[in-house]
Amino acid sequence: MRILGSSLLAVALAGRVVDAALPLPSPPFLPPQASAGSQPSPARIPNAQWSTLLGNLLYFYEAQRSGPLPSTNRVPWRNSSGLNDGSDLGIDLTGGYYDAGDYIKCTFPLSFTLASICWGAMDFGTGYDLAKQTPYLDDMLRWGLGWLIKAHPNDNTLIIQVGDADIDNNYWGGDQTLPTPRPSLQINATSHGTDAAASAAAAFASCSALYSSTIPLSKGSKPAALQDTAFANTLLGHATKLFSFATAQPFVHYQDSVPTVNDTYASTGYEDDIVWASLFVSLAENSSSGFETAKSYYNSLSLNVSDSYLSWDDKTPALAVLFTQLLTFRSDFAKGTQGELNTWKSRAETYFDRILQLKSRSSLTKGGLIWYPGPLESPPASVNPAVNLAMLLYRYAPMATSQEKGDAYIAYAKKQLDYVLGKNPMHVPYIVGSNPNSPSNPHSAQASGGTDVNDIDNNPPVELHILYGGVVGGPDEHDNFYDLRSDWAQSEVALDYNAPVLTLAAMGVTNFADDPYFTALQPGAYSAVKPSGAPCDPAFPCTGRGKRHDL
C-alpha cells in the first residue's frame, strides 16, 4: 500500500502532539511486593490500597508495550520489540500494545479498551488525580492512541492486526526473538469493515472528549486532569474520518473482508459499534446533530435491550447507560424530553433488573459470580462479564429512577467486585501481584520466562517475572481456579480485561475509605483450597466433569 506524502506528514505531526505528555513522577511509582496487599491501610479517602491497585493496573499496560521502549520504562524485564512492524506495507507500525499473553496487536479489542478507559476517566477522573496516577494514565493512553494514529494512515485505511495468530500461538518465548512474518492486515475502501472502523472511531472520540473537557459525566467526580486541546483535536480528526469511513454503505463485518481475523477477534455485529461511536463523536464535538444521529442509528439498526454482556464484541449493554448519562449531564447538546430520558432509563433498568431478578441468560455460581453459559462466553474469561457489569451498575446507580433501585444496583455491583478481589471460594484476588493469594502463573509468554511451548507449565517451574496488575480470565462455573500457566481460559491476561477494573479502582479511590477486600485474606488461603488436577474449559476440553481429554 502506498501512502501519499501529505498523509505521512499528518502522521508525523500527530506524533509530535502525542509526545506532549504530562511529566512522569520522579521517582516513579513501582508496584509493591504482593505481601503489601495483605496489610490493611487506614480508613480514609483516598485509600492507600485502592490507590496502589490503580497504579498496578496501569503498570500492566506498560508490561504489554510493543515498539522502542522509552527511558522511562518501569518494567525491567521488557525490551524494545516488534521494531519492523509495518515494514511489509512500507509504513511504521511500531508501538502499541500486545493484545494478551502473546505478541499480536489487534485493533478491535484495543479500541474498546481505550474507549472504556477514557469513558471511565471522564466519570471517575478524581480517583486518578487523588491516587497521583494521572500522569501514568496519560502515558498509557498516548502509547495506545499514538499507535492507533499510525494504524489510520489515511481516511479510508485502518490496520486491524499485526502478526499471524497461528505463528504466534506456536511461539513461547521472550520479546527479543519474535516469530516472523508479522503481516499487517487492513481494511480499506475496497475491503470494508464497519465494526472495526466504528470501534476505532469511538476510541478516538471518547479520548478526545476526555482530553478536551472538564465537564463531569457523573456526580461527585470530574474528568482526570490531563486536558490537552491540541491532542484532543488530533484525536477528533481521526474519529470523524473513521466514523465517515465506518458508516459508508454497505455495512460489512470486518472479518468478511479479512477472514484471517476469524481466528482472533471476529465481530458478531456492527450495529452496536455504530451507535457506540456516534455517541462518543457527539460528545467530543458537543454536537446536538451528532446526538440525534446516534438516536437515529439506534432505531434504524433495530437495537434494543438484550441479555448479552458488555465486551469488546458487544457494546449494546452500555448504550442505554451512555444515552442516559449524556441526557442527564450534557443537556447543552444532548437534548431530549423527559419522556425520552425515561425511555433510556427504562431500557437500562430492564437490562439490569433482568439480571438481578435471574430472568436473563445469566446465572450465578455458588460463590456468587455472574455466569454466561455459551462456550465462548464466561468459560474463557469469567471475570470479564462481572467487572464490566459492575462498572455499568456503579456508573448508572446514581441516575436510577428510585433510591431503592440504585441501592440494589450498587449492592449487586459490590458483590461482583468483591468476588473478583478475593471474596470467593478460592480466596483469590484475580489480579496478579495484588496479594499473596493472587494468581502466580498468568498465561503470558513475556512474563513466564519459558521457551518450551510444549511444556508451558514446567518451563520454568516458577514464573520468572511478576506481571503486576494483570487481570486473569478467572474461575470455572464451580468457582474453581487452577492457576495453570497453560490454561489460557483461566489464566491469560488481556488489554480489555484490565479496562473496567481500572475504572472500578478509580471509583474506589474516590468513594471507598475501606480497603479492597483482598487485604482481609490470610497468606496461604488459596493454597489451602487449590483444586488438584485440571479444569474442564476451552483450554482443557473434557469428556465429563473433572475428566480431561488426552491431548
PDB file of C-alpha atoms in Angstrom, residues 13 283-284 339 407 448 532:
ATOM      1  CA  LEU A  13       2.693  15.948  13.083  1.00  0.00           C
ATOM      2  CA  LEU A 283     -19.738  14.070  22.992  1.00  0.00           C
ATOM      3  CA  ALA A 284     -16.344  15.033  21.571  1.00  0.00           C
ATOM      4  CA  GLY A 339     -40.141  11.151  28.200  1.00  0.00           C
ATOM      5  CA  ASP A 407     -29.122   0.796  46.147  1.00  0.00           C
ATOM      6  CA  SER A 448       6.831 -16.632  32.116  1.00  0.00           C
ATOM      7  CA  SER A 532      -5.946 -30.672  42.060  1.00  0.00           C
TER       8      SER A 532
END
